[in-house]
Amino acid sequence: MIDRPIGYYVHHHGAGHRARAQAIAAASERRIVLLGTGLGEDGIDLADDRPASGLFDGFDGASSRPDALHYAPLDHEGVRSRVARITGWIAQARPAMMVIDVSAEVAMLARLASVPTICVRLSGNRDDPAHLETFRAASGLLAPFHPACESAATPEWVRAKTLYLPGIAQAPAEAAPLEKVVLVVFGQGGPTGDGDKLAKAARA
């Protein structure tokens, strides 16, 4: 078991998932293999599964999509290729486990392929059937946020399966502290900031 790698699926919306995966892989004594879109030489590069528009909104609009899935477009070559590449790697590498950050579909695919999963949980209210069934199927859950930031709606059984690890990220460069400065952080790939609100906050 000790020689078998750990697979780590990296979601490709934004840059935070990849930064977190790289930080964990760098600190791990076990071999971790990253799987995701746009990884290049950093891991196993998967075909893009986004709609033809290039925009991923998490929904495919299919009226027949099961409640246990968030995104399952029909007749999508990218999705077909990804599933084949992931399961092919699982069959060949026989990973000891898969860390999924984040995808209900990949988590269920790994579980169907008989691989234990550790699913990364994002903060906020995640009580839809797809999230809850993914959490139920996982061997464990990892939350990169403090328990105090937990949603009141999160079921107790989900909390009990969760290891809270706030602050998982690449180490920041040393910098001198600045007085009267407010730092505003936006994730890559998300909506742009509201300039009026930022100006109001700055004046305050």
PDB file of N, CA, C and O in Angstrom, residues 128-171:
ATOM      1  N   ASP A 128     -27.315  20.413  -1.040  1.00  0.00           N
ATOM      2  CA  ASP A 128     -28.053  19.821  -2.149  1.00  0.00           C
ATOM      3  C   ASP A 128     -27.714  18.326  -2.218  1.00  0.00           C
ATOM      4  O   ASP A 128     -26.701  17.881  -1.668  1.00  0.00           O
ATOM      5  N   PRO A 129     -28.553  17.515  -2.885  1.00  0.00           N
ATOM      6  CA  PRO A 129     -28.329  16.067  -2.922  1.00  0.00           C
ATOM      7  C   PRO A 129     -26.964  15.656  -3.468  1.00  0.00           C
ATOM      8  O   PRO A 129     -26.351  14.721  -2.942  1.00  0.00           O
ATOM      9  N   ALA A 130     -26.465  16.344  -4.494  1.00  0.00           N
ATOM     10  CA  ALA A 130     -25.180  15.952  -5.069  1.00  0.00           C
ATOM     11  C   ALA A 130     -24.039  16.113  -4.062  1.00  0.00           C
ATOM     12  O   ALA A 130     -23.183  15.230  -3.931  1.00  0.00           O
ATOM     13  N   HIS A 131     -24.012  17.227  -3.351  1.00  0.00           N
ATOM     14  CA  HIS A 131     -22.979  17.407  -2.339  1.00  0.00           C
ATOM     15  C   HIS A 131     -23.119  16.383  -1.218  1.00  0.00           C
ATOM     16  O   HIS A 131     -22.133  15.752  -0.817  1.00  0.00           O
ATOM     17  N   LEU A 132     -24.332  16.211  -0.704  1.00  0.00           N
ATOM     18  CA  LEU A 132     -24.516  15.319   0.430  1.00  0.00           C
ATOM     19  C   LEU A 132     -24.193  13.872   0.082  1.00  0.00           C
ATOM     20  O   LEU A 132     -23.583  13.155   0.882  1.00  0.00           O
ATOM     21  N   GLU A 133     -24.570  13.427  -1.104  1.00  0.00           N
ATOM     22  CA  GLU A 133     -24.261  12.042  -1.492  1.00  0.00           C
ATOM     23  C   GLU A 133     -22.769  11.854  -1.741  1.00  0.00           C
ATOM     24  O   GLU A 133     -22.206  10.786  -1.455  1.00  0.00           O
ATOM     25  N   THR A 134     -22.105  12.888  -2.253  1.00  0.00           N
ATOM     26  CA  THR A 134     -20.655  12.832  -2.409  1.00  0.00           C
ATOM     27  C   THR A 134     -19.980  12.722  -1.045  1.00  0.00           C
ATOM     28  O   THR A 134     -19.061  11.923  -0.850  1.00  0.00           O
ATOM     29  N   PHE A 135     -20.444  13.523  -0.090  1.00  0.00           N
ATOM     30  CA  PHE A 135     -19.893  13.471   1.265  1.00  0.00           C
ATOM     31  C   PHE A 135     -20.147  12.097   1.899  1.00  0.00           C
ATOM     32  O   PHE A 135     -19.302  11.554   2.603  1.00  0.00           O
ATOM     33  N   ARG A 136     -21.332  11.543   1.652  1.00  0.00           N
ATOM     34  CA  ARG A 136     -21.683  10.250   2.240  1.00  0.00           C
ATOM     35  C   ARG A 136     -20.779   9.136   1.693  1.00  0.00           C
ATOM     36  O   ARG A 136     -20.367   8.230   2.415  1.00  0.00           O
ATOM     37  N   ALA A 137     -20.449   9.216   0.406  1.00  0.00           N
ATOM     38  CA  ALA A 137     -19.637   8.180  -0.229  1.00  0.00           C
ATOM     39  C   ALA A 137     -18.158   8.296   0.120  1.00  0.00           C
ATOM     40  O   ALA A 137     -17.402   7.340  -0.079  1.00  0.00           O
ATOM     41  N   ALA A 138     -17.739   9.438   0.639  1.00  0.00           N
ATOM     42  CA  ALA A 138     -16.319   9.669   0.928  1.00  0.00           C
ATOM     43  C   ALA A 138     -15.882   8.971   2.205  1.00  0.00           C
ATOM     44  O   ALA A 138     -16.659   8.825   3.157  1.00  0.00           O
ATOM     45  N   SER A 139     -14.614   8.587   2.230  1.00  0.00           N
ATOM     46  CA  SER A 139     -14.029   8.025   3.450  1.00  0.00           C
ATOM     47  C   SER A 139     -13.738   9.122   4.467  1.00  0.00           C
ATOM     48  O   SER A 139     -13.658   8.867   5.668  1.00  0.00           O
ATOM     49  N   GLY A 140     -13.539  10.335   3.975  1.00  0.00           N
ATOM     50  CA  GLY A 140     -13.285  11.463   4.852  1.00  0.00           C
ATOM     51  C   GLY A 140     -13.467  12.757   4.090  1.00  0.00           C
ATOM     52  O   GLY A 140     -13.499  12.769   2.862  1.00  0.00           O
ATOM     53  N   LEU A 141     -13.597  13.861   4.830  1.00  0.00           N
ATOM     54  CA  LEU A 141     -13.799  15.179   4.236  1.00  0.00           C
ATOM     55  C   LEU A 141     -12.739  16.132   4.775  1.00  0.00           C
ATOM     56  O   LEU A 141     -12.369  16.055   5.949  1.00  0.00           O
ATOM     57  N   LEU A 142     -12.274  17.020   3.921  1.00  0.00           N
ATOM     58  CA  LEU A 142     -11.266  17.996   4.303  1.00  0.00           C
ATOM     59  C   LEU A 142     -11.833  19.392   4.065  1.00  0.00           C
ATOM     60  O   LEU A 142     -12.283  19.696   2.960  1.00  0.00           O
ATOM     61  N   ALA A 143     -11.810  20.225   5.099  1.00  0.00           N
ATOM     62  CA  ALA A 143     -12.327  21.593   4.980  1.00  0.00           C
ATOM     63  C   ALA A 143     -11.172  22.575   5.135  1.00  0.00           C
ATOM     64  O   ALA A 143     -10.582  22.659   6.223  1.00  0.00           O
ATOM     65  N   PRO A 144     -10.812  23.319   4.085  1.00  0.00           N
ATOM     66  CA  PRO A 144      -9.720  24.289   4.193  1.00  0.00           C
ATOM     67  C   PRO A 144     -10.194  25.608   4.797  1.00  0.00           C
ATOM     68  O   PRO A 144      -9.859  26.689   4.308  1.00  0.00           O
ATOM     69  N   PHE A 145     -11.000  25.520   5.855  1.00  0.00           N
ATOM     70  CA  PHE A 145     -11.485  26.714   6.548  1.00  0.00           C
ATOM     71  C   PHE A 145     -11.682  26.375   8.018  1.00  0.00           C
ATOM     72  O   PHE A 145     -11.711  25.196   8.410  1.00  0.00           O
ATOM     73  N   HIS A 146     -11.794  27.393   8.840  1.00  0.00           N
ATOM     74  CA  HIS A 146     -11.941  27.209  10.286  1.00  0.00           C
ATOM     75  C   HIS A 146     -13.351  26.724  10.618  1.00  0.00           C
ATOM     76  O   HIS A 146     -14.319  27.130   9.953  1.00  0.00           O
ATOM     77  N   PRO A 147     -13.502  25.873  11.640  1.00  0.00           N
ATOM     78  CA  PRO A 147     -14.848  25.412  12.025  1.00  0.00           C
ATOM     79  C   PRO A 147     -15.817  26.550  12.334  1.00  0.00           C
ATOM     80  O   PRO A 147     -17.030  26.403  12.159  1.00  0.00           O
ATOM     81  N   ALA A 148     -15.294  27.689  12.751  1.00  0.00           N
ATOM     82  CA  ALA A 148     -16.161  28.831  13.053  1.00  0.00           C
ATOM     83  C   ALA A 148     -16.844  29.359  11.797  1.00  0.00           C
ATOM     84  O   ALA A 148     -17.856  30.056  11.889  1.00  0.00           O
ATOM     85  N   CYS A 149     -16.291  29.035  10.625  1.00  0.00           N
ATOM     86  CA  CYS A 149     -16.883  29.481   9.362  1.00  0.00           C
ATOM     87  C   CYS A 149     -17.873  28.458   8.811  1.00  0.00           C
ATOM     88  O   CYS A 149     -18.377  28.630   7.695  1.00  0.00           O
ATOM     89  N   GLU A 150     -18.159  27.423   9.583  1.00  0.00           N
ATOM     90  CA  GLU A 150     -19.065  26.379   9.131  1.00  0.00           C
ATOM     91  C   GLU A 150     -20.487  26.923   9.001  1.00  0.00           C
ATOM     92  O   GLU A 150     -20.936  27.743   9.807  1.00  0.00           O
ATOM     93  N   SER A 151     -21.190  26.460   7.957  1.00  0.00           N
ATOM     94  CA  SER A 151     -22.579  26.855   7.765  1.00  0.00           C
ATOM     95  C   SER A 151     -23.459  26.201   8.816  1.00  0.00           C
ATOM     96  O   SER A 151     -23.271  25.025   9.156  1.00  0.00           O
ATOM     97  N   ALA A 152     -24.415  26.954   9.321  1.00  0.00           N
ATOM     98  CA  ALA A 152     -25.335  26.410  10.323  1.00  0.00           C
ATOM     99  C   ALA A 152     -26.158  25.258   9.759  1.00  0.00           C
ATOM    100  O   ALA A 152     -26.642  24.406  10.512  1.00  0.00           O
ATOM    101  N   ALA A 153     -26.316  25.218   8.435  1.00  0.00           N
ATOM    102  CA  ALA A 153     -27.127  24.177   7.805  1.00  0.00           C
ATOM    103  C   ALA A 153     -26.381  22.858   7.610  1.00  0.00           C
ATOM    104  O   ALA A 153     -26.977  21.861   7.220  1.00  0.00           O
ATOM    105  N   THR A 154     -25.073  22.838   7.870  1.00  0.00           N
ATOM    106  CA  THR A 154     -24.297  21.613   7.653  1.00  0.00           C
ATOM    107  C   THR A 154     -24.709  20.533   8.645  1.00  0.00           C
ATOM    108  O   THR A 154     -24.655  20.757   9.855  1.00  0.00           O
ATOM    109  N   PRO A 155     -25.108  19.354   8.158  1.00  0.00           N
ATOM    110  CA  PRO A 155     -25.535  18.276   9.070  1.00  0.00           C
ATOM    111  C   PRO A 155     -24.408  17.827   9.995  1.00  0.00           C
ATOM    112  O   PRO A 155     -23.225  17.904   9.645  1.00  0.00           O
ATOM    113  N   GLU A 156     -24.766  17.321  11.159  1.00  0.00           N
ATOM    114  CA  GLU A 156     -23.772  16.882  12.131  1.00  0.00           C
ATOM    115  C   GLU A 156     -22.924  15.738  11.595  1.00  0.00           C
ATOM    116  O   GLU A 156     -21.727  15.661  11.871  1.00  0.00           O
ATOM    117  N   TRP A 157     -23.528  14.843  10.795  1.00  0.00           N
ATOM    118  CA  TRP A 157     -22.746  13.709  10.298  1.00  0.00           C
ATOM    119  C   TRP A 157     -21.673  14.167   9.304  1.00  0.00           C
ATOM    120  O   TRP A 157     -20.619  13.555   9.219  1.00  0.00           O
ATOM    121  N   VAL A 158     -21.936  15.279   8.594  1.00  0.00           N
ATOM    122  CA  VAL A 158     -20.929  15.838   7.695  1.00  0.00           C
ATOM    123  C   VAL A 158     -19.800  16.452   8.519  1.00  0.00           C
ATOM    124  O   VAL A 158     -18.610  16.240   8.229  1.00  0.00           O
ATOM    125  N   ARG A 159     -20.149  17.185   9.560  1.00  0.00           N
ATOM    126  CA  ARG A 159     -19.131  17.784  10.429  1.00  0.00           C
ATOM    127  C   ARG A 159     -18.257  16.716  11.068  1.00  0.00           C
ATOM    128  O   ARG A 159     -17.039  16.879  11.190  1.00  0.00           O
ATOM    129  N   ALA A 160     -18.884  15.601  11.473  1.00  0.00           N
ATOM    130  CA  ALA A 160     -18.142  14.531  12.140  1.00  0.00           C
ATOM    131  C   ALA A 160     -17.118  13.874  11.217  1.00  0.00           C
ATOM    132  O   ALA A 160     -16.081  13.376  11.680  1.00  0.00           O
ATOM    133  N   LYS A 161     -17.382  13.883   9.904  1.00  0.00           N
ATOM    134  CA  LYS A 161     -16.455  13.291   8.939  1.00  0.00           C
ATOM    135  C   LYS A 161     -15.380  14.270   8.482  1.00  0.00           C
ATOM    136  O   LYS A 161     -14.486  13.895   7.717  1.00  0.00           O
ATOM    137  N   THR A 162     -15.460  15.516   8.942  1.00  0.00           N
ATOM    138  CA  THR A 162     -14.627  16.593   8.407  1.00  0.00           C
ATOM    139  C   THR A 162     -13.398  16.856   9.259  1.00  0.00           C
ATOM    140  O   THR A 162     -13.486  16.969  10.481  1.00  0.00           O
ATOM    141  N   LEU A 163     -12.245  16.972   8.583  1.00  0.00           N
ATOM    142  CA  LEU A 163     -11.020  17.456   9.208  1.00  0.00           C
ATOM    143  C   LEU A 163     -10.851  18.906   8.768  1.00  0.00           C
ATOM    144  O   LEU A 163     -10.747  19.191   7.571  1.00  0.00           O
ATOM    145  N   TYR A 164     -10.865  19.824   9.734  1.00  0.00           N
ATOM    146  CA  TYR A 164     -10.754  21.250   9.429  1.00  0.00           C
ATOM    147  C   TYR A 164      -9.280  21.660   9.409  1.00  0.00           C
ATOM    148  O   TYR A 164      -8.574  21.514  10.401  1.00  0.00           O
ATOM    149  N   LEU A 165      -8.821  22.161   8.270  1.00  0.00           N
ATOM    150  CA  LEU A 165      -7.429  22.576   8.107  1.00  0.00           C
ATOM    151  C   LEU A 165      -7.382  23.966   7.471  1.00  0.00           C
ATOM    152  O   LEU A 165      -7.112  24.106   6.275  1.00  0.00           O
ATOM    153  N   PRO A 166      -7.667  25.003   8.257  1.00  0.00           N
ATOM    154  CA  PRO A 166      -7.633  26.357   7.684  1.00  0.00           C
ATOM    155  C   PRO A 166      -6.221  26.752   7.285  1.00  0.00           C
ATOM    156  O   PRO A 166      -5.241  26.343   7.913  1.00  0.00           O
ATOM    157  N   GLY A 167      -6.119  27.507   6.206  1.00  0.00           N
ATOM    158  CA  GLY A 167      -4.827  28.064   5.826  1.00  0.00           C
ATOM    159  C   GLY A 167      -3.994  27.196   4.921  1.00  0.00           C
ATOM    160  O   GLY A 167      -2.808  27.470   4.743  1.00  0.00           O
ATOM    161  N   ILE A 168      -4.555  26.115   4.333  1.00  0.00           N
ATOM    162  CA  ILE A 168      -3.773  25.314   3.392  1.00  0.00           C
ATOM    163  C   ILE A 168      -3.573  26.136   2.119  1.00  0.00           C
ATOM    164  O   ILE A 168      -4.522  26.459   1.427  1.00  0.00           O
ATOM    165  N   ALA A 169      -2.359  26.484   1.849  1.00  0.00           N
ATOM    166  CA  ALA A 169      -2.033  27.257   0.646  1.00  0.00           C
ATOM    167  C   ALA A 169      -0.527  27.318   0.518  1.00  0.00           C
ATOM    168  O   ALA A 169       0.197  26.857   1.402  1.00  0.00           O
ATOM    169  N   GLN A 170      -0.062  27.883  -0.561  1.00  0.00           N
ATOM    170  CA  GLN A 170       1.375  28.086  -0.717  1.00  0.00           C
ATOM    171  C   GLN A 170       1.825  29.158   0.267  1.00  0.00           C
ATOM    172  O   GLN A 170       1.104  30.117   0.533  1.00  0.00           O
ATOM    173  N   ALA A 171       3.017  28.983   0.807  1.00  0.00           N
ATOM    174  CA  ALA A 171       3.535  29.942   1.785  1.00  0.00           C
ATOM    175  C   ALA A 171       3.722  31.306   1.137  1.00  0.00           C
ATOM    176  O   ALA A 171       4.328  31.413   0.075  1.00  0.00           O
TER     177      ALA A 171
END
